[in-house]
PDB file of C-alpha atoms and ligand atoms in Angstrom:
ATOM      1  CA  MET T   1      92.018 -79.569 131.197  1.00 43.00           C
ATOM      2  CA  THR T   2      90.302 -80.937 128.198  1.00 47.00           C
ATOM      3  CA  GLU T   3      90.849 -84.087 126.949  1.00 49.00           C
ATOM      4  CA  PHE T   4      91.562 -84.211 123.194  1.00 50.00           C
ATOM      5  CA  ILE T   5      88.269 -85.855 121.586  1.00 49.00           C
ATOM      6  CA  ILE T   6      89.064 -89.124 119.430  1.00 52.00           C
ATOM      7  CA  THR T   7      88.444 -88.602 115.769  1.00 56.00           C
ATOM      8  CA  GLU T   8      89.559 -90.888 113.550  1.00 78.00           C
ATOM      9  CA  ASP T   9      89.791 -88.821 110.227  1.00 90.00           C
ATOM     10  CA  PHE T  10      93.441 -88.856 109.182  1.00 94.00           C
ATOM     11  CA  PRO T  11      95.181 -89.621 106.222  1.00 94.00           C
ATOM     12  CA  LYS T  12      95.845 -93.289 105.806  1.00 92.00           C
ATOM     13  CA  SER T  13      98.878 -92.843 103.349  1.00 92.00           C
ATOM     14  CA  GLN T  14     100.980 -90.101 101.435  1.00 92.00           C
ATOM     15  CA  VAL T  15      99.029 -90.430  98.719  1.00 95.00           C
ATOM     16  CA  GLU T  16      95.752 -89.595 100.540  1.00 95.00           C
ATOM     17  CA  PHE T  17      97.962 -86.979 102.575  1.00 96.00           C
ATOM     18  CA  ASP T  18      99.057 -85.811  99.147  1.00 96.00           C
ATOM     19  CA  LYS T  19      95.387 -85.578  97.571  1.00 96.00           C
ATOM     20  CA  ARG T  20      93.750 -84.182 100.698  1.00 96.00           C
ATOM     21  CA  PHE T  21      95.962 -81.551 101.971  1.00 97.00           C
ATOM     22  CA  SER T  22      97.101 -79.715  98.377  1.00 96.00           C
ATOM     23  CA  THR T  23      95.427 -76.458  99.449  1.00 96.00           C
ATOM     24  CA  GLN T  24      95.109 -73.975 101.994  1.00 95.00           C
ATOM     25  CA  ARG T  25      91.818 -74.486 102.657  1.00 94.00           C
ATOM     26  CA  ALA T  26      91.837 -78.120 103.084  1.00 96.00           C
ATOM     27  CA  CYS T  27      94.309 -77.642 105.742  1.00 97.00           C
ATOM     28  CA  TYR T  28      92.354 -74.691 107.366  1.00 96.00           C
ATOM     29  CA  GLU T  29      89.492 -77.059 107.501  1.00 94.00           C
ATOM     30  CA  TYR T  30      91.148 -79.882 108.981  1.00 96.00           C
ATOM     31  CA  LEU T  31      92.700 -77.543 111.918  1.00 95.00           C
ATOM     32  CA  SER T  32      89.369 -76.095 112.378  1.00 94.00           C
ATOM     33  CA  LYS T  33      87.753 -79.862 112.869  1.00 93.00           C
ATOM     34  CA  LEU T  34      90.407 -80.205 115.398  1.00 92.00           C
ATOM     35  CA  LYS T  35      90.551 -77.227 117.299  1.00 92.00           C
ATOM     36  CA  TRP T  36      86.489 -77.358 117.291  1.00 92.00           C
ATOM     37  CA  PRO T  37      85.691 -81.113 117.005  1.00 90.00           C
ATOM     38  CA  ASP T  38      82.126 -80.471 118.135  1.00 91.00           C
ATOM     39  CA  GLY T  39      81.569 -77.432 115.978  1.00 92.00           C
ATOM     40  CA  PHE T  40      82.692 -74.068 116.198  1.00 93.00           C
ATOM     41  CA  SER T  41      81.853 -71.963 118.950  1.00 92.00           C
ATOM     42  CA  CYS T  42      82.772 -68.207 119.045  1.00 94.00           C
ATOM     43  CA  VAL T  43      85.168 -67.809 122.318  1.00 92.00           C
ATOM     44  CA  LYS T  44      83.499 -64.559 122.807  1.00 95.00           C
ATOM     45  CA  CYS T  45      80.137 -64.803 122.984  1.00 96.00           C
ATOM     46  CA  GLY T  46      79.544 -68.798 122.174  1.00 94.00           C
ATOM     47  CA  HIS T  47      77.616 -68.274 118.756  1.00 96.00           C
ATOM     48  CA  PRO T  48      77.887 -71.414 116.819  1.00 95.00           C
ATOM     49  CA  ASP T  49      77.726 -69.796 113.175  1.00 96.00           C
ATOM     50  CA  TYR T  50      80.748 -68.231 111.523  1.00 96.00           C
ATOM     51  CA  TRP T  51      81.879 -67.374 108.111  1.00 96.00           C
ATOM     52  CA  VAL T  52      85.629 -67.710 106.891  1.00 95.00           C
ATOM     53  CA  SER T  53      87.623 -64.596 105.474  1.00 95.00           C
ATOM     54  CA  SER T  54      89.623 -64.673 102.472  1.00 93.00           C
ATOM     55  CA  LYS T  55      92.699 -65.103 105.070  1.00 91.00           C
ATOM     56  CA  TYR T  56      91.278 -67.898 106.874  1.00 93.00           C
ATOM     57  CA  ILE T  57      89.927 -65.676 109.880  1.00 94.00           C
ATOM     58  CA  TYR T  58      86.946 -67.109 111.822  1.00 95.00           C
ATOM     59  CA  ILE T  59      84.632 -64.592 112.170  1.00 97.00           C
ATOM     60  CA  CYS T  60      81.498 -64.917 114.206  1.00 97.00           C
ATOM     61  CA  THR T  61      78.323 -63.679 112.406  1.00 97.00           C
ATOM     62  CA  ARG T  62      76.485 -62.597 115.654  1.00 97.00           C
ATOM     63  CA  CYS T  63      79.639 -60.371 117.604  1.00 97.00           C
ATOM     64  CA  GLU T  64      82.131 -60.682 114.497  1.00 96.00           C
ATOM     65  CA  HIS T  65      84.934 -61.703 116.741  1.00 96.00           C
ATOM     66  CA  GLN T  66      88.165 -62.687 114.758  1.00 96.00           C
ATOM     67  CA  GLN T  67      89.326 -66.099 115.277  1.00 94.00           C
ATOM     68  CA  SER T  68      92.895 -67.333 113.817  1.00 94.00           C
ATOM     69  CA  LEU T  69      93.897 -70.978 113.853  1.00 94.00           C
ATOM     70  CA  THR T  70      97.694 -70.356 113.548  1.00 93.00           C
ATOM     71  CA  ALA T  71      97.458 -66.943 115.641  1.00 91.00           C
ATOM     72  CA  GLY T  72      99.357 -67.703 119.169  1.00 92.00           C
ATOM     73  CA  THR T  73     100.482 -71.289 118.381  1.00 94.00           C
ATOM     74  CA  ILE T  74     103.599 -72.193 117.147  1.00 93.00           C
ATOM     75  CA  MET T  75     102.694 -71.270 113.785  1.00 95.00           C
ATOM     76  CA  HIS T  76     102.315 -67.627 115.124  1.00 93.00           C
ATOM     77  CA  SER T  77     102.760 -64.839 112.476  1.00 87.00           C
ATOM     78  CA  THR T  78     104.167 -67.251 109.892  1.00 90.00           C
ATOM     79  CA  LYS T  79     104.797 -66.310 106.737  1.00 89.00           C
ATOM     80  CA  LYS T  80     104.843 -69.751 104.468  1.00 93.00           C
ATOM     81  CA  PRO T  81     101.378 -71.184 103.746  1.00 94.00           C
ATOM     82  CA  ILE T  82     100.171 -73.364 105.788  1.00 96.00           C
ATOM     83  CA  THR T  83     100.575 -76.586 103.375  1.00 97.00           C
ATOM     84  CA  TYR T  84     104.160 -76.255 104.299  1.00 97.00           C
ATOM     85  CA  TRP T  85     103.326 -76.430 107.914  1.00 97.00           C
ATOM     86  CA  PHE T  86     100.912 -79.447 107.186  1.00 97.00           C
ATOM     87  CA  ARG T  87     103.709 -81.201 105.107  1.00 97.00           C
ATOM     88  CA  ALA T  88     106.596 -80.914 107.610  1.00 96.00           C
ATOM     89  CA  MET T  89     104.193 -82.131 110.172  1.00 96.00           C
ATOM     90  CA  TRP T  90     103.454 -84.921 108.022  1.00 96.00           C
ATOM     91  CA  TRP T  91     106.958 -85.783 107.591  1.00 94.00           C
ATOM     92  CA  PHE T  92     107.996 -85.194 111.168  1.00 94.00           C
ATOM     93  CA  THR T  93     105.512 -87.735 111.983  1.00 93.00           C
ATOM     94  CA  THR T  94     105.250 -90.579 109.430  1.00 90.00           C
ATOM     95  CA  ARG T  95     109.094 -91.190 108.702  1.00 86.00           C
ATOM     96  CA  LYS T  96     110.731 -93.821 110.224  1.00 79.00           C
ATOM     97  CA  SER T  97     113.556 -91.742 112.221  1.00 77.00           C
ATOM     98  CA  GLY T  98     111.925 -88.293 111.763  1.00 81.00           C
ATOM     99  CA  VAL T  99     113.452 -85.769 109.324  1.00 87.00           C
ATOM    100  CA  ASN T 100     116.640 -83.334 110.070  1.00 87.00           C
ATOM    101  CA  ALA T 101     116.669 -79.722 109.445  1.00 90.00           C
ATOM    102  CA  VAL T 102     118.903 -80.569 106.170  1.00 91.00           C
ATOM    103  CA  ASN T 103     116.039 -82.780 104.761  1.00 90.00           C
ATOM    104  CA  LEU T 104     113.093 -80.307 105.996  1.00 94.00           C
ATOM    105  CA  LYS T 105     114.754 -77.502 104.272  1.00 95.00           C
ATOM    106  CA  ASP T 106     115.513 -79.199 100.637  1.00 95.00           C
ATOM    107  CA  LEU T 107     111.764 -80.869 100.662  1.00 93.00           C
ATOM    108  CA  LEU T 108     110.236 -77.404 101.397  1.00 95.00           C
ATOM    109  CA  GLY T 109     112.478 -75.817  99.306  1.00 95.00           C
ATOM    110  CA  PHE T 110     113.375 -73.081 101.902  1.00 94.00           C
ATOM    111  CA  GLY T 111     116.168 -70.346 101.346  1.00 93.00           C
ATOM    112  CA  SER T 112     117.750 -70.955 104.904  1.00 91.00           C
ATOM    113  CA  TYR T 113     118.486 -73.690 107.184  1.00 92.00           C
ATOM    114  CA  ASP T 114     117.709 -71.975 110.082  1.00 93.00           C
ATOM    115  CA  THR T 115     114.007 -71.479 109.094  1.00 93.00           C
ATOM    116  CA  ALA T 116     113.804 -75.483 108.724  1.00 94.00           C
ATOM    117  CA  TRP T 117     115.709 -76.172 112.239  1.00 93.00           C
ATOM    118  CA  THR T 118     113.649 -73.766 113.977  1.00 94.00           C
ATOM    119  CA  TRP T 119     110.436 -75.554 112.784  1.00 95.00           C
ATOM    120  CA  LEU T 120     111.367 -78.789 113.867  1.00 94.00           C
ATOM    121  CA  GLN T 121     112.527 -77.348 117.134  1.00 93.00           C
ATOM    122  CA  LYS T 122     108.954 -76.080 117.547  1.00 94.00           C
ATOM    123  CA  LEU T 123     107.256 -79.316 116.454  1.00 95.00           C
ATOM    124  CA  ARG T 124     109.592 -81.379 119.029  1.00 93.00           C
ATOM    125  CA  HIS T 125     108.418 -78.774 121.606  1.00 90.00           C
ATOM    126  CA  CYS T 126     104.691 -79.935 120.596  1.00 91.00           C
ATOM    127  CA  SER T 127     105.413 -83.841 120.713  1.00 90.00           C
ATOM    128  CA  ILE T 128     104.843 -83.737 124.417  1.00 86.00           C
ATOM    129  CA  ARG T 129     101.278 -83.165 125.855  1.00 80.00           C
ATOM    130  CA  ASN T 130     100.923 -81.989 129.145  1.00 73.00           C
ATOM    131  CA  GLY T 131      98.503 -84.337 131.682  1.00 77.00           C
ATOM    132  CA  ARG T 132      99.343 -87.319 129.513  1.00 85.00           C
ATOM    133  CA  GLU T 133      98.982 -90.556 131.769  1.00 93.00           C
ATOM    134  CA  LYS T 134     101.798 -91.521 134.161  1.00 96.00           C
ATOM    135  CA  LEU T 135     103.512 -94.779 133.210  1.00 97.00           C
ATOM    136  CA  SER T 136     102.274 -97.665 135.547  1.00 97.00           C
ATOM    137  CA  GLY T 137     102.432-101.396 136.614  1.00 97.00           C
ATOM    138  CA  ILE T 138     106.395-102.556 136.404  1.00 97.00           C
ATOM    139  CA  VAL T 139     108.454 -99.627 135.646  1.00 98.00           C
ATOM    140  CA  GLU T 140     112.410-100.199 135.334  1.00 97.00           C
ATOM    141  CA  VAL T 141     114.323 -96.602 136.041  1.00 97.00           C
ATOM    142  CA  ASP T 142     118.053 -95.824 135.462  1.00 96.00           C
ATOM    143  CA  ASP T 143     120.218 -92.907 134.440  1.00 94.00           C
ATOM    144  CA  PHE T 144     122.457 -92.622 131.744  1.00 94.00           C
ATOM    145  CA  VAL T 145     125.117 -90.017 130.479  1.00 92.00           C
ATOM    146  CA  LEU T 146     125.136 -88.728 126.525  1.00 90.00           C
ATOM    147  CA  GLY T 147     127.374 -86.645 124.816  1.00 83.00           C
ATOM    148  CA  GLY T 148     131.091 -85.598 126.209  1.00 71.00           C
ATOM    149  CA  GLN T 149     134.044 -87.960 125.133  1.00 57.00           C
ATOM    150  CA  LYS T 150     135.685 -89.239 128.625  1.00 52.00           C
ATOM    151  CA  SER T 151     133.618 -91.567 130.773  1.00 54.00           C
ATOM    152  CA  GLY T 152     132.937 -89.787 134.024  1.00 52.00           C
ATOM    153  CA  LYS T 153     131.735 -90.380 137.416  1.00 56.00           C
ATOM    154  CA  ARG T 154     128.085 -90.780 138.322  1.00 55.00           C
ATOM    155  CA  GLY T 155     126.042 -88.481 140.376  1.00 49.00           C
ATOM    156  CA  ARG T 156     128.212 -85.733 139.904  1.00 46.00           C
ATOM    157  CA  GLY T 157     127.151 -84.577 136.579  1.00 50.00           C
ATOM    158  CA  ALA T 158     130.191 -85.548 134.491  1.00 55.00           C
ATOM    159  CA  LYS T 159     132.308 -82.906 132.343  1.00 64.00           C
ATOM    160  CA  GLY T 160     131.097 -82.240 128.995  1.00 74.00           C
ATOM    161  CA  LYS T 161     128.110 -85.029 129.125  1.00 85.00           C
ATOM    162  CA  THR T 162     124.664 -84.767 130.059  1.00 91.00           C
ATOM    163  CA  ASN T 163     122.518 -86.725 132.678  1.00 94.00           C
ATOM    164  CA  VAL T 164     119.337 -88.434 131.322  1.00 95.00           C
ATOM    165  CA  LEU T 165     116.869 -90.361 133.289  1.00 97.00           C
ATOM    166  CA  ALA T 166     114.748 -92.946 131.567  1.00 97.00           C
ATOM    167  CA  ALA T 167     111.408 -94.891 132.830  1.00 97.00           C
ATOM    168  CA  VAL T 168     110.451 -97.702 130.901  1.00 98.00           C
ATOM    169  CA  GLU T 169     107.132-100.107 131.421  1.00 97.00           C
ATOM    170  CA  LYS T 170     107.570-103.964 131.397  1.00 96.00           C
ATOM    171  CA  ARG T 171     104.946-105.372 129.897  1.00 94.00           C
ATOM    172  CA  GLY T 172     106.040-109.178 130.319  1.00 89.00           C
ATOM    173  CA  ARG T 173     108.747-109.648 127.900  1.00 87.00           C
ATOM    174  CA  ARG T 174     107.448-106.681 125.724  1.00 93.00           C
ATOM    175  CA  LEU T 175     107.885-103.002 126.381  1.00 96.00           C
ATOM    176  CA  GLY T 176     105.380-100.727 127.088  1.00 96.00           C
ATOM    177  CA  ARG T 177     105.534 -96.577 127.021  1.00 96.00           C
ATOM    178  CA  ILE T 178     108.857 -94.612 127.928  1.00 97.00           C
ATOM    179  CA  ARG T 179     109.969 -91.079 129.828  1.00 97.00           C
ATOM    180  CA  LEU T 180     113.454 -89.411 129.078  1.00 96.00           C
ATOM    181  CA  GLN T 181     114.336 -86.133 130.900  1.00 95.00           C
ATOM    182  CA  VAL T 182     117.433 -84.397 131.469  1.00 94.00           C
ATOM    183  CA  VAL T 183     118.323 -83.595 134.729  1.00 94.00           C
ATOM    184  CA  PRO T 184     121.501 -81.724 136.001  1.00 91.00           C
ATOM    185  CA  ASP T 185     122.657 -84.580 138.137  1.00 91.00           C
ATOM    186  CA  CYS T 186     121.583 -88.160 139.548  1.00 92.00           C
ATOM    187  CA  SER T 187     120.870 -86.842 142.925  1.00 93.00           C
ATOM    188  CA  SER T 188     117.845 -87.721 144.859  1.00 94.00           C
ATOM    189  CA  ASP T 189     116.873 -84.032 144.319  1.00 94.00           C
ATOM    190  CA  SER T 190     116.833 -85.005 140.674  1.00 94.00           C
ATOM    191  CA  LEU T 191     115.595 -88.673 140.382  1.00 95.00           C
ATOM    192  CA  MET T 192     112.303 -88.078 142.678  1.00 95.00           C
ATOM    193  CA  PRO T 193     110.424 -85.640 141.232  1.00 94.00           C
ATOM    194  CA  PHE T 194     111.044 -87.330 137.853  1.00 96.00           C
ATOM    195  CA  ILE T 195     109.686 -90.404 139.523  1.00 96.00           C
ATOM    196  CA  GLU T 196     106.850 -88.515 141.349  1.00 95.00           C
ATOM    197  CA  HIS T 197     106.036 -86.401 137.951  1.00 94.00           C
ATOM    198  CA  ASN T 198     106.435 -89.764 135.626  1.00 96.00           C
ATOM    199  CA  VAL T 199     105.361 -92.959 137.689  1.00 97.00           C
ATOM    200  CA  LYS T 200     101.813 -93.498 139.128  1.00 97.00           C
ATOM    201  CA  PRO T 201     101.628 -94.228 142.449  1.00 97.00           C
ATOM    202  CA  GLY T 202     101.033 -97.997 143.468  1.00 96.00           C
ATOM    203  CA  SER T 203     103.661 -99.069 140.554  1.00 97.00           C
ATOM    204  CA  HIS T 204     106.628-101.080 140.762  1.00 97.00           C
ATOM    205  CA  ILE T 205     109.584 -99.704 140.362  1.00 97.00           C
ATOM    206  CA  ILE T 206     112.757-101.451 139.762  1.00 96.00           C
ATOM    207  CA  THR T 207     115.988 -99.454 139.946  1.00 95.00           C
ATOM    208  CA  ASP T 208     119.700-100.322 140.952  1.00 92.00           C
ATOM    209  CA  GLY T 209     121.641 -99.740 144.343  1.00 90.00           C
ATOM    210  CA  TRP T 210     122.118 -96.160 143.354  1.00 91.00           C
ATOM    211  CA  LYS T 211     121.963 -94.281 146.721  1.00 92.00           C
ATOM    212  CA  GLY T 212     120.221 -91.404 145.000  1.00 93.00           C
ATOM    213  CA  TYR T 213     117.268 -93.973 144.917  1.00 94.00           C
ATOM    214  CA  TYR T 214     116.951 -94.606 148.735  1.00 93.00           C
ATOM    215  CA  PRO T 215     114.180 -91.637 149.115  1.00 92.00           C
ATOM    216  CA  VAL T 216     111.814 -93.647 146.735  1.00 92.00           C
ATOM    217  CA  ASP T 217     108.464 -93.119 148.381  1.00 88.00           C
ATOM    218  CA  LYS T 218     107.609 -96.905 150.168  1.00 88.00           C
ATOM    219  CA  LYS T 219     104.305 -95.490 150.717  1.00 91.00           C
ATOM    220  CA  LYS T 220     103.567 -94.804 146.899  1.00 94.00           C
ATOM    221  CA  TYR T 221     105.506 -97.272 145.340  1.00 96.00           C
ATOM    222  CA  ASN T 222     106.679-100.639 145.717  1.00 96.00           C
ATOM    223  CA  HIS T 223     110.669-100.638 145.149  1.00 96.00           C
ATOM    224  CA  GLN T 224     112.783-103.045 144.388  1.00 95.00           C
ATOM    225  CA  THR T 225     116.248-102.736 144.057  1.00 93.00           C
ATOM    226  CA  VAL T 226     118.381-105.242 141.784  1.00 91.00           C
ATOM    227  CA  HIS T 227     121.955-105.640 141.898  1.00 84.00           C
ATOM    228  CA  TRP T 228     124.472-106.575 139.738  1.00 76.00           C
ATOM    229  CA  ILE T 229     128.324-107.827 139.556  1.00 74.00           C
ATOM    230  CA  LYS T 230     130.425-104.434 138.149  1.00 72.00           C
ATOM    231  CA  SER T 231     131.751-106.743 135.465  1.00 63.00           C
ATOM    232  CA  ALA T 232     129.043-108.076 133.916  1.00 71.00           C
ATOM    233  CA  ASP T 233     126.247-106.315 131.572  1.00 74.00           C
ATOM    234  CA  LYS T 234     123.648-103.705 133.420  1.00 74.00           C
ATOM    235  CA  SER T 235     121.391-105.042 131.334  1.00 77.00           C
ATOM    236  CA  SER T 236     120.878-108.624 132.486  1.00 79.00           C
ATOM    237  CA  VAL T 237     119.340-106.717 135.379  1.00 85.00           C
ATOM    238  CA  LEU T 238     117.293-103.809 134.095  1.00 91.00           C
ATOM    239  CA  PRO T 239     116.817-105.241 130.330  1.00 92.00           C
ATOM    240  CA  GLY T 240     114.111-103.065 129.608  1.00 94.00           C
ATOM    241  CA  VAL T 241     115.563 -99.450 130.657  1.00 96.00           C
ATOM    242  CA  HIS T 242     118.697-100.614 129.075  1.00 94.00           C
ATOM    243  CA  LEU T 243     117.304-101.706 125.466  1.00 95.00           C
ATOM    244  CA  VAL T 244     115.758 -98.270 125.657  1.00 96.00           C
ATOM    245  CA  ILE T 245     119.278 -96.311 126.271  1.00 96.00           C
ATOM    246  CA  SER T 246     121.322 -98.230 123.907  1.00 94.00           C
ATOM    247  CA  LEU T 247     118.409 -97.315 121.282  1.00 94.00           C
ATOM    248  CA  VAL T 248     118.423 -93.549 122.390  1.00 94.00           C
ATOM    249  CA  LYS T 249     122.273 -93.679 121.920  1.00 92.00           C
ATOM    250  CA  ARG T 250     122.214 -95.028 119.025  1.00 90.00           C
ATOM    251  CA  VAL T 251     120.058 -92.552 117.671  1.00 88.00           C
ATOM    252  CA  MET T 252     122.119 -89.718 119.101  1.00 86.00           C
ATOM    253  CA  LEU T 253     125.100 -90.941 117.566  1.00 83.00           C
ATOM    254  CA  GLY T 254     123.255 -91.584 114.332  1.00 78.00           C
ATOM    255  CA  THR T 255     121.410 -88.318 113.983  1.00 74.00           C
ATOM    256  CA  PHE T 256     124.161 -85.923 115.454  1.00 72.00           C
ATOM    257  CA  GLN T 257     126.931 -87.970 115.345  1.00 70.00           C
ATOM    258  CA  GLY T 258     126.935 -87.726 119.408  1.00 69.00           C
ATOM    259  CA  ARG T 259     127.532 -83.928 119.106  1.00 75.00           C
ATOM    260  CA  PHE T 260     124.533 -81.541 120.207  1.00 80.00           C
ATOM    261  CA  GLU T 261     123.679 -78.657 122.083  1.00 84.00           C
ATOM    262  CA  PRO T 262     123.211 -79.737 125.624  1.00 86.00           C
ATOM    263  CA  LYS T 263     120.519 -77.469 125.828  1.00 87.00           C
ATOM    264  CA  HIS T 264     117.961 -78.673 122.985  1.00 89.00           C
ATOM    265  CA  LEU T 265     118.610 -82.296 123.854  1.00 91.00           C
ATOM    266  CA  GLN T 266     115.280 -82.236 125.608  1.00 92.00           C
ATOM    267  CA  SER T 267     113.750 -81.199 122.673  1.00 91.00           C
ATOM    268  CA  TYR T 268     115.277 -84.572 120.942  1.00 91.00           C
ATOM    269  CA  LEU T 269     114.550 -87.031 123.925  1.00 94.00           C
ATOM    270  CA  ASP T 270     110.925 -85.643 123.445  1.00 93.00           C
ATOM    271  CA  GLU T 271     110.490 -86.514 119.484  1.00 92.00           C
ATOM    272  CA  TYR T 272     112.102 -89.936 120.533  1.00 93.00           C
ATOM    273  CA  VAL T 273     109.432 -90.521 123.176  1.00 94.00           C
ATOM    274  CA  PHE T 274     106.840 -89.555 121.060  1.00 93.00           C
ATOM    275  CA  ARG T 275     107.945 -91.757 117.913  1.00 91.00           C
ATOM    276  CA  PHE T 276     108.760 -94.829 120.670  1.00 93.00           C
ATOM    277  CA  ASN T 277     105.335 -94.510 122.622  1.00 93.00           C
ATOM    278  CA  ARG T 278     103.801 -94.983 119.243  1.00 90.00           C
ATOM    279  CA  ARG T 279     105.675 -97.387 117.526  1.00 89.00           C
ATOM    280  CA  ASN T 280     102.887 -99.942 117.406  1.00 87.00           C
ATOM    281  CA  SER T 281     100.425 -97.548 116.054  1.00 84.00           C
ATOM    282  CA  LYS T 282      98.820 -99.165 112.527  1.00 80.00           C
ATOM    283  CA  SER T 283      98.499 -95.955 110.879  1.00 84.00           C
ATOM    284  CA  VAL T 284     101.252 -93.452 110.029  1.00 84.00           C
ATOM    285  CA  GLY T 285      98.770 -90.972 109.958  1.00 92.00           C
ATOM    286  CA  LYS T 286      97.614 -91.271 113.356  1.00 91.00           C
ATOM    287  CA  LYS T 287     100.596 -90.056 114.626  1.00 92.00           C
ATOM    288  CA  PHE T 288     100.277 -86.697 111.835  1.00 94.00           C
ATOM    289  CA  MET T 289      96.500 -86.359 113.552  1.00 94.00           C
ATOM    290  CA  ARG T 290      98.241 -86.133 117.064  1.00 91.00           C
ATOM    291  CA  ILE T 291     100.818 -83.986 116.032  1.00 94.00           C
ATOM    292  CA  VAL T 292      98.158 -81.298 114.318  1.00 95.00           C
ATOM    293  CA  GLN T 293      95.841 -81.527 117.598  1.00 93.00           C
ATOM    294  CA  GLN T 294      99.158 -80.725 119.644  1.00 92.00           C
ATOM    295  CA  VAL T 295     100.099 -77.633 117.424  1.00 95.00           C
ATOM    296  CA  VAL T 296      96.469 -76.211 116.933  1.00 93.00           C
ATOM    297  CA  ALA T 297      96.548 -76.209 121.101  1.00 91.00           C
ATOM    298  CA  SER T 298     100.140 -75.319 121.481  1.00 90.00           C
ATOM    299  CA  ILE T 299     101.033 -71.424 122.336  1.00 88.00           C
ATOM    300  CA  LYS T 300     103.571 -69.327 120.521  1.00 89.00           C
ATOM    301  CA  ILE T 301     107.032 -69.704 120.748  1.00 87.00           C
ATOM    302  CA  THR T 302     109.233 -66.822 119.478  1.00 84.00           C
ATOM    303  CA  HIS T 303     112.559 -67.874 117.465  1.00 84.00           C
ATOM    304  CA  ASN T 304     114.652 -66.073 120.408  1.00 86.00           C
ATOM    305  CA  GLN T 305     112.803 -68.634 122.983  1.00 86.00           C
ATOM    306  CA  VAL T 306     113.795 -71.435 120.273  1.00 87.00           C
ATOM    307  CA  VAL T 307     117.466 -70.724 120.198  1.00 86.00           C
ATOM    308  CA  THR T 308     117.930 -69.863 123.865  1.00 84.00           C
ATOM    309  CA  CYS T 309     115.575 -73.070 124.693  1.00 77.00           C
ATOM    310  CA  GLU T 310     113.516 -71.072 127.349  1.00 76.00           C
ATOM    311  CA  ILE T 311     110.518 -72.826 126.243  1.00 68.00           C
ATOM    312  CA  PRO T 312     107.722 -71.983 128.670  1.00 61.00           C
ATOM    313  CA  ALA T 313     107.489 -75.094 130.866  1.00 54.00           C
ATOM    314  CA  LEU T 314     103.518 -75.609 129.809  1.00 44.00           C
ATOM    315  CA  LEU T 315     103.734 -74.962 126.201  1.00 45.00           C
ATOM    316  CA  LEU T 316     100.670 -76.707 125.455  1.00 39.00           C
ATOM    317  CA  ALA T 317      97.400 -74.261 126.353  1.00 36.00           C
ATOM    318  CA  ASN T 318      94.882 -76.545 126.463  1.00 33.00           C
TER     319      ASN T 318
HETATM  320 ZN1   ZN J 401      80.710 -64.297 119.084  1.00 53.63          ZN
END
């Protein structure tokens, strides 16, 4: 796996963005810079020299192999100008609580809501990077449910509700990074893979006394169980993860009035995690740059895959 090269080249403000990315040429130049941070190299023969066709295809001067910056990514065979994608990525990353499909449709003047929604889903699927570093240090883990009307029983896949697992790094009194995952239930079969996948061995994990957490590997983790009195607020014993859970619930209620298709919930949570983990980023443009990097390294998703949510697990090809 190649790590993304940190380049600090990103627009610092809306004005700078508007000025810089008003032409297709400028957008393609930026894409090429993020795709080939060390300069162009032909995938076929490794030659460093190229010329760019009028359709922004990069052509090797030695073997004439053609490379498109959008083919094979989520922008595959898009009919809209690349400047539209750039604006969508800018709004997606820089607006405080993101952009919804109605906003995006209006902002870009799309004829259909469906196109705007599909674009947003594709961007959401690019908001999580494979191989990202696991959470470490003190990590609070808990499960909660979203959606549905009635309160259901824990661990049994309460009717009409979706089970979600949350993990949060505690850095003293402050919060670090988070992870959110939709799971079929809260049994240890769901909890253990979530912990193993998201928390670095050697970390100190804090959970409540739910039996699903019993099998946490004592050799890998220092597992602390906290108990709370049923009548009291659970946030008194797991304050970090409970703050995050309440924020997620508020967003889901605010954005979707609590109604959403469970199969799409993970993509909304991925977007939330992207935003949350970059909340202290000083520059709005840096988040934009991250998404462009992840989009240029993504693999194509068909419209049907977006609708059915059958997205390959390894979306990012890097
Ligand atoms: Zn070549």
